[in-house]
Coordinates of C-alpha atoms in Angstrom, one line a residue:
M1287 CA 0.0 0.0 0.0
L1288 CA 1.4 3.4 -0.9
M1289 CA 0.6 6.7 0.9
L1290 CA 1.5 10.1 -0.6
R1291 CA 3.1 12.6 1.6
Y1292 CA 4.3 16.0 0.2
R1293 CA 7.5 17.8 1.3
T1294 CA 8.9 21.0 0.0
N1295 CA 10.1 20.7 -3.7
T1296 CA 10.2 16.8 -3.3
L1297 CA 7.5 14.0 -3.7
F1298 CA 8.1 11.1 -1.2
L1299 CA 6.5 7.8 -1.5
I1300 CA 6.0 6.0 1.6
C1301 CA 5.7 2.3 1.4
T1302 CA 3.5 1.5 4.5
S1303 CA 4.0 -2.1 4.5
C1304 CA 7.8 -2.0 4.3
G1305 CA 8.6 1.3 5.6
V1306 CA 10.9 2.1 2.6
V1307 CA 10.9 5.7 1.6
G1308 CA 12.0 6.7 -2.0
S1309 CA 12.4 10.0 -3.4
L1310 CA 11.1 10.7 -6.8
G1311 CA 13.2 13.9 -6.9
L1312 CA 10.4 15.8 -8.6
V1313 CA 10.7 19.5 -8.4
F1314 CA 7.9 21.8 -8.4
A1315 CA 8.6 25.5 -9.0
S1316 CA 5.8 26.7 -6.6
L1317 CA 5.2 23.6 -4.6
F1318 CA 4.7 24.5 -0.8
S1319 CA 4.1 21.4 1.1
I1320 CA 2.9 20.9 4.8
S1321 CA 1.3 17.8 6.6
S1322 CA -0.1 17.2 9.9
A1323 CA 1.2 14.5 11.8
T1324 CA -1.8 12.3 11.6
K1325 CA -3.4 13.0 8.2
A1326 CA -1.8 12.6 4.6
V1327 CA -2.0 15.7 2.5
P1328 CA -4.1 14.8 -0.7
E1329 CA -2.4 15.3 -4.2
R1330 CA -2.1 18.9 -5.4
S1331 CA -1.1 20.7 -8.5
S1332 CA 1.8 22.8 -9.2
H1333 CA -0.9 25.6 -9.0
L1334 CA -0.7 25.6 -5.4
P1335 CA -1.1 29.2 -4.0
A1336 CA -4.9 29.0 -4.4
E1337 CA -5.2 25.7 -2.7
L1338 CA -2.7 26.8 0.0
V1339 CA -5.2 29.4 1.0
E1340 CA -7.9 26.7 1.2
M1341 CA -5.6 24.5 3.2
L1342 CA -4.4 27.0 5.8
G1343 CA -7.2 29.2 6.1
R1344 CA -7.7 32.7 4.6
S1345 CA -6.5 34.8 7.7
P1346 CA -3.8 34.6 10.3
V1347 CA -4.4 34.0 13.9
V1348 CA -4.3 37.5 15.4
V1349 CA -3.1 37.7 19.1
E1350 CA -4.6 40.9 20.6
F1351 CA -2.9 42.9 23.4
D1352 CA -4.0 42.0 26.9
R1353 CA -3.8 45.6 28.2
M1354 CA -2.6 46.7 31.4
A1355 CA -4.4 50.2 31.7
I1356 CA -2.4 53.1 32.9
D1357 CA -4.1 56.6 33.4
L1358 CA -1.2 58.5 31.8
P1359 CA -1.2 62.2 31.7
C1360 CA -1.7 62.5 27.9
D1361 CA -4.3 62.6 25.3
R1362 CA -4.8 61.2 21.7
E1363 CA -3.6 64.5 20.0
E1364 CA -0.1 64.1 21.7
L1365 CA 0.3 60.5 20.7
S1366 CA -1.0 61.1 17.4
R1367 CA 1.6 63.8 16.9
Y1368 CA 4.2 61.2 17.7
I1369 CA 2.9 58.7 15.2
S1370 CA 2.9 61.3 12.4
L1371 CA 6.5 62.2 13.2
L1372 CA 7.6 58.5 13.4
S1373 CA 5.8 58.1 10.0
A1374 CA 7.6 60.7 8.2
P1375 CA 10.8 59.9 6.1
G1376 CA 14.1 60.3 8.0
P1377 CA 16.9 62.5 6.6
T1378 CA 18.6 59.8 4.9
E1379 CA 15.4 58.3 3.2
T1380 CA 14.0 59.3 0.0
A1381 CA 10.5 60.9 -0.4
S1382 CA 9.2 57.5 0.8
P1383 CA 9.8 56.0 4.2
S1384 CA 11.9 52.8 4.3
R1385 CA 10.4 49.3 4.3
S1386 CA 11.5 49.0 8.0
R1387 CA 9.8 52.4 9.1
K1388 CA 6.9 51.3 7.2
F1389 CA 6.3 48.2 9.2
H1390 CA 7.2 49.7 12.5
T1391 CA 4.7 52.7 12.1
G1392 CA 2.2 50.5 10.2
R1393 CA 1.5 48.8 13.6
L1394 CA 1.0 52.1 15.3
V1395 CA -1.3 53.3 12.7
A1396 CA -3.3 50.3 12.8
I1397 CA -3.7 49.9 16.6
S1398 CA -4.9 53.6 16.7
G1399 CA -7.6 52.9 14.5
G1400 CA -6.3 53.7 11.0
T1401 CA -5.1 51.7 8.0
P1402 CA -1.3 52.0 6.8
E1403 CA -1.1 53.6 3.5
W1404 CA 0.6 50.8 1.9
I1405 CA -2.4 48.4 2.5
V1406 CA -5.3 48.6 0.1
K1407 CA -8.7 47.2 1.4
R1408 CA -11.6 46.2 -0.8
Q1409 CA -13.8 46.2 2.3
P1410 CA -13.5 48.0 5.7
N1411 CA -12.1 44.7 7.2
E1412 CA -10.6 42.8 4.2
V1413 CA -7.2 43.5 2.8
N1414 CA -6.9 43.2 -0.8
Y1415 CA -3.3 44.4 -1.8
V1416 CA 0.0 45.2 -0.3
K1417 CA 1.8 48.0 -1.7
L1418 CA 5.4 48.4 0.0
G1419 CA 7.2 48.9 -3.4
S1420 CA 7.7 46.7 -6.2
E1421 CA 11.4 46.9 -6.2
D1422 CA 11.5 45.8 -2.7
Y1423 CA 10.6 41.9 -3.6
L1424 CA 11.8 39.7 -6.0
P1425 CA 10.9 36.2 -7.0
T1426 CA 14.4 33.9 -6.9
W1427 CA 15.2 30.3 -7.2
R1428 CA 14.3 30.2 -3.5
G1429 CA 11.0 31.5 -3.9
L1430 CA 9.7 35.1 -3.2
E1431 CA 12.2 37.2 -1.1
A1432 CA 13.0 40.8 0.1
V1433 CA 15.6 42.3 -2.1
A1434 CA 18.9 42.3 -0.5
M1435 CA 21.3 45.3 0.0
A1436 CA 23.9 46.2 -2.4
N1437 CA 26.5 44.3 0.0
G1438 CA 24.4 41.2 0.0
D1439 CA 23.0 41.4 3.5
R1440 CA 19.4 41.0 4.3
S1441 CA 17.5 44.4 4.1
E1442 CA 15.1 43.3 6.9
H1443 CA 14.9 41.1 9.7
R1444 CA 14.6 37.5 8.3
D1445 CA 10.5 37.2 7.5
Q1446 CA 9.8 40.5 9.1
T1447 CA 7.5 41.3 6.1
L1448 CA 5.6 38.2 6.6
S1449 CA 5.3 38.5 10.5
T1450 CA 4.2 42.1 10.2
L1451 CA 1.5 41.4 7.7
A1452 CA 0.1 38.4 9.8
E1453 CA 0.0 40.9 12.8
L1454 CA -2.0 43.3 10.5
D1455 CA -4.6 40.5 9.8
V1456 CA -3.4 40.3 6.0
A1457 CA -4.6 36.8 4.6
L1458 CA -2.3 34.5 2.4
N1459 CA -4.4 35.2 -0.7
C1460 CA -3.8 39.0 -0.8
R1461 CA -1.4 40.1 -3.4
I1462 CA 1.8 41.9 -3.0
E1463 CA 3.8 44.1 -5.5
T1464 CA 7.1 42.6 -6.8
R1465 CA 9.6 43.4 -9.4
E1466 CA 7.9 40.8 -11.7
G1467 CA 4.3 41.7 -11.2
S1468 CA 2.1 41.0 -8.2
R1469 CA 2.3 37.7 -6.3
L1470 CA 0.4 36.3 -3.3
V1471 CA 1.6 36.6 0.4
A1472 CA 1.3 33.0 0.5
D1473 CA 4.4 32.9 -1.7
L1474 CA 6.4 34.7 1.2
L1475 CA 5.3 31.9 3.6
T1476 CA 6.3 29.2 0.9
T1477 CA 9.8 30.6 0.7
S1478 CA 9.9 31.0 4.7
I1479 CA 9.1 27.4 5.1
S1480 CA 11.2 26.0 2.5
E1481 CA 14.4 27.8 3.7
F1482 CA 13.5 27.2 7.6
H1483 CA 16.3 25.8 9.8
L1484 CA 16.9 26.0 13.5
D1485 CA 20.1 27.7 13.1
Q1486 CA 18.8 30.8 11.6
K1487 CA 20.8 33.9 13.0
E1488 CA 17.3 35.4 13.6
I1489 CA 14.3 33.0 14.4
S1490 CA 11.7 35.3 16.2
W1491 CA 9.9 37.1 13.2
T1492 CA 10.0 33.5 11.2
A1493 CA 8.5 31.6 14.1
S1494 CA 5.9 34.6 14.9
A1495 CA 4.9 34.2 11.0
I1496 CA 4.6 30.4 11.0
A1497 CA 2.8 30.4 14.4
S1498 CA 0.3 33.0 12.8
Y1499 CA -0.2 31.4 9.5
L1500 CA 0.1 27.4 10.1
P1501 CA -2.2 26.3 12.8
P1502 CA -3.9 24.0 13.2
Q1503 CA -1.2 22.4 11.4
T1504 CA 1.8 21.7 13.6
V1505 CA 4.4 20.2 11.5
W1506 CA 6.4 21.3 8.4
W1507 CA 9.3 20.3 6.4
N1508 CA 11.9 22.5 4.6
R1509 CA 13.2 21.9 1.1
Y1510 CA 15.9 19.4 2.2
G1511 CA 13.0 17.3 3.9
E1512 CA 13.9 18.1 7.4
E1513 CA 11.0 18.1 9.9
F1514 CA 10.1 20.7 12.4
S1515 CA 7.3 21.3 14.6
F1516 CA 6.2 24.2 17.1
D1517 CA 7.8 22.0 19.8
T1518 CA 11.1 21.9 18.4
V1519 CA 11.1 25.7 17.7
V1520 CA 10.0 26.5 21.0
Q1521 CA 12.7 24.4 22.6
E1522 CA 15.4 26.0 20.4
M1523 CA 14.0 29.6 21.3
M1524 CA 14.3 28.8 25.0
G1525 CA 17.7 27.7 24.8
R1526 CA 19.2 30.7 23.0
K1527 CA 20.9 33.4 24.7
L1528 CA 19.1 36.9 24.4
N1529 CA 22.1 38.7 23.0
R1530 CA 21.7 36.5 19.9
E1531 CA 18.6 38.1 19.0
S1532 CA 17.8 41.7 18.0
C1533 CA 16.6 44.3 20.3
R1534 CA 18.3 42.7 23.5
G1535 CA 16.2 39.4 23.0
L1536 CA 12.9 41.0 23.5
H1537 CA 11.5 39.8 20.1
L1538 CA 12.2 36.3 21.2
V1539 CA 10.5 36.6 24.5
M1540 CA 7.5 38.3 22.7
T1541 CA 7.4 35.5 19.9
L1542 CA 7.4 33.0 22.7
T1543 CA 4.5 34.7 24.3
K1544 CA 2.4 34.8 21.2
I1545 CA 3.1 31.1 20.6
L1546 CA 2.0 30.3 24.2
R1547 CA -1.3 32.5 23.6
I1548 CA -1.9 30.8 20.3
D1549 CA -1.5 27.4 22.0
R1550 CA -4.1 28.3 24.5
K1551 CA -6.7 29.0 21.8
G1552 CA -5.9 25.6 19.9
R1553 CA -3.3 23.2 21.4
I1554 CA -0.3 23.4 19.1
L1555 CA 2.4 22.3 21.7
A1556 CA 3.2 19.1 23.5
P1557 CA 2.0 19.1 27.2
E1558 CA 5.6 19.1 28.5
V1559 CA 6.9 21.8 26.2
R1560 CA 4.0 23.9 27.2
E1561 CA 4.7 23.6 30.8
S1562 CA 8.3 24.5 30.2
L1563 CA 7.2 27.6 28.1
N1564 CA 5.1 28.8 31.0
T1565 CA 8.0 28.3 33.4
Y1566 CA 10.4 30.0 31.0
L1567 CA 8.2 33.2 30.6
H1568 CA 7.6 33.3 34.5
G1569 CA 11.3 33.3 35.0
K1570 CA 12.1 35.9 32.3
L1571 CA 9.2 38.3 33.6
A1572 CA 10.8 38.0 37.3
E1573 CA 14.1 38.8 36.1
A1574 CA 12.7 41.7 34.0
V1575 CA 10.9 43.1 37.2
E1576 CA 13.9 42.8 39.4
A1577 CA 16.0 44.6 36.8
Q1578 CA 13.8 47.8 36.6
L1579 CA 15.8 50.9 37.4
E1580 CA 14.7 53.3 40.0
D1581 CA 13.4 55.9 37.5
G1582 CA 11.4 53.3 35.8
A1583 CA 13.5 52.4 32.6
W1584 CA 15.3 49.1 31.9
P1585 CA 19.0 48.5 31.2
M1586 CA 20.5 46.7 28.4
L1587 CA 21.2 43.7 30.5
W1588 CA 17.6 43.2 31.9
S1589 CA 17.9 39.4 32.3
Q1590 CA 20.4 38.0 34.7
S1591 CA 20.3 34.4 33.2
G1592 CA 19.6 35.4 29.5
F1593 CA 22.8 36.9 28.5
S1594 CA 26.1 35.0 27.4
D1595 CA 29.0 36.5 28.9
V1596 CA 31.0 35.0 25.8
F1597 CA 31.9 38.1 23.7
E1598 CA 29.5 40.2 25.5
Y1599 CA 30.4 43.6 26.9
T1600 CA 28.9 46.2 29.1
P1601 CA 26.5 48.0 26.6
E1602 CA 26.3 51.8 26.5
G1603 CA 23.7 53.0 28.9
S1604 CA 22.6 55.8 26.4
N1605 CA 19.3 57.1 26.3
V1606 CA 18.3 55.5 23.0
N1607 CA 19.4 52.3 24.4
R1608 CA 17.3 52.6 27.5
V1609 CA 14.3 53.6 25.2
L1610 CA 15.0 50.7 22.9
V1611 CA 14.7 48.2 25.9
T1612 CA 12.0 50.0 28.0
G1613 CA 9.8 50.3 24.9
H1614 CA 10.0 46.6 23.9
M1615 CA 9.6 45.5 27.5
L1616 CA 6.4 47.6 28.1
E1617 CA 4.9 46.1 24.8
W1618 CA 5.9 42.7 26.1
F1619 CA 4.0 43.1 29.3
H1620 CA 0.8 44.0 27.3
M1621 CA 1.2 40.8 25.3
L1622 CA 1.4 38.5 28.2
P1623 CA -1.5 36.7 29.3
K1624 CA -3.5 37.6 32.6
D1625 CA -1.8 34.8 34.8
I1626 CA 1.7 36.0 33.7
K1627 CA 1.7 39.6 34.3
P1628 CA 4.2 42.1 36.2
P1629 CA 2.7 44.2 39.4
I1630 CA 0.9 47.4 37.5
K1631 CA 3.2 49.6 39.6
V1632 CA 6.0 48.2 37.4
V1633 CA 4.2 49.1 34.2
Q1634 CA 3.2 52.5 35.6
A1635 CA 6.6 53.6 36.4
G1636 CA 7.9 52.4 33.0
S1637 CA 5.2 54.1 31.1
L1638 CA 5.7 57.5 33.0
W1639 CA 9.4 57.5 32.2
M1640 CA 8.9 56.5 28.5
L1641 CA 6.2 59.7 28.3
N1642 CA 8.6 62.0 29.9
N1643 CA 11.4 60.8 27.7
L1644 CA 9.4 61.4 24.6
R1645 CA 8.5 65.1 25.7
S1646 CA 12.2 65.8 26.5
V1647 CA 14.1 64.7 23.6
P1648 CA 14.1 66.7 20.2
E1649 CA 11.7 65.6 17.3
E1650 CA 14.9 64.8 15.2
T1651 CA 15.8 62.1 17.7
V1652 CA 12.5 60.5 17.6
N1653 CA 12.1 60.6 13.9
K1654 CA 16.0 59.2 13.5
H1655 CA 15.4 56.4 16.1
F1656 CA 12.2 55.0 14.9
C1657 CA 12.4 51.7 15.9
P1658 CA 12.8 52.1 19.8
Y1659 CA 10.5 55.1 19.6
T1660 CA 7.8 53.3 17.6
H1661 CA 7.7 50.6 20.4
A1662 CA 7.7 53.4 23.2
V1663 CA 4.6 55.0 21.6
L1664 CA 2.7 51.8 20.9
S1665 CA 3.2 50.7 24.4
L1666 CA 1.9 54.0 25.8
Y1667 CA -1.1 53.9 23.5
I1668 CA -2.2 50.4 24.6
A1669 CA -1.9 51.5 28.2
R1670 CA -3.8 54.5 27.8
F1671 CA -6.5 54.1 25.0
L1672 CA -6.7 50.5 23.6
D1673 CA -9.8 49.2 25.5
N1674 CA -11.5 52.6 25.0
D1675 CA -11.0 52.4 21.3
R1676 CA -12.4 48.6 21.2
H1677 CA -15.5 49.9 23.2
G1678 CA -16.1 53.1 21.4
T1679 CA -15.5 55.4 24.4

C-alpha cells in the first residue's frame, strides 16, 4: 500500500508495508508542502497558491494585546503627533519612508484605528493588496524574497515582512507587489517554510509568522526534507541567549508569548513543552521586574540568566538604548496573558518614564530612532487608550 506525503520541492513515496521511503526527486517550481502528523495531504497540482489558502485558512491567527491600563497624563492628540512624526521619512531616506519604517509605524497606525497607506482594502475589514514597493521583492530560485542590500546583507529581519503582515491580519490570498508583477502573500510563507532551519541567525520573526499562518497544522518540512514542529522551535528559542537576537532578546520573548497564547486557543504544543514555556516566561518576567531601574526604565542587561558573557560587553547606557529596551519591555508586558503579568506599579513607572522621555528629546531624535520610539509610543497608546477604542468610548 502506498501513501502520498508532500514535502517541500520533493515528492516522497512511503511504503507503509515495508517502511521504505523513496524520493522521486520531482521538483515543483511553486510547491509548498505541509502535512499534519496524523493526516496525509491529498495530491495537489503545481498551481498551489490558491489551494494553499484553502488548506491553511484565509487569515492569520491574530493575538490581541491584553492591556494593562494606565491613566497616563497624555491625550490622543499628543500620541497622534508622535505617530505622524515617526511615519515621516528620515533625513537619509528618499521621499518615501523605508520599508522598516513602514513596518514599525504601520503597527502604530493600525492599533490607533487607522490603515497603513501601503495596505489597500476592498472592504473595511478585508485587505486586498499590499503596496510596499515593487522594487523591494523579487522572485528567486528560492521563492519570493525581500531584495538584499548592495553588499548582499538582508534588507530586513528575516521574515519581518511576513510577520508584520500577519499581525496586521493580512490573509495569504492577498497580493503583494514585486519586480515581476504581483504575487500572493502565500508565496512569502512558501519561501519561509522552504528555507527554514533551527540555526537561523534570527528566528523570532520567522517563528511568529509561522505560528500565525500555520495552525492547526503543527508540523512542516523545509526543502531538504527536514521536519520541524512548534515543539522543536520553542525548545530552540528557549535555549538561545538573548543577545543572539535583536533588540536585546525582547522579540524572542514576545514571539514565545505569542506562541503560548496561540497554543491556549488551539493546542499546538506538547504538554511538557507547554509547561516548560510557562516556566520560562515566568522566569524571564521575574528577572525583568527585578532589573527595573529606580527611574522606571530598564537597562540593556535586563535578564540575569539570559545573556551570554562570551563576547558580551557592558552595553552603553545611552538614552536611545534605554528607550529601546523599555519600549519593547512595556509592549511585551501588554502581550503577556493575565496569569503571567508584572505588578501594575512596574508598568506605571515604566510608562511614565517613557512619556517623559518622549517629551524631553528633540523631534529629530524621535524620527531618526524610529525603531525604539515606535515601540515606546505603541506601548503608551495601548496602556492609555486601547480598550477605550475597542468599546467606542
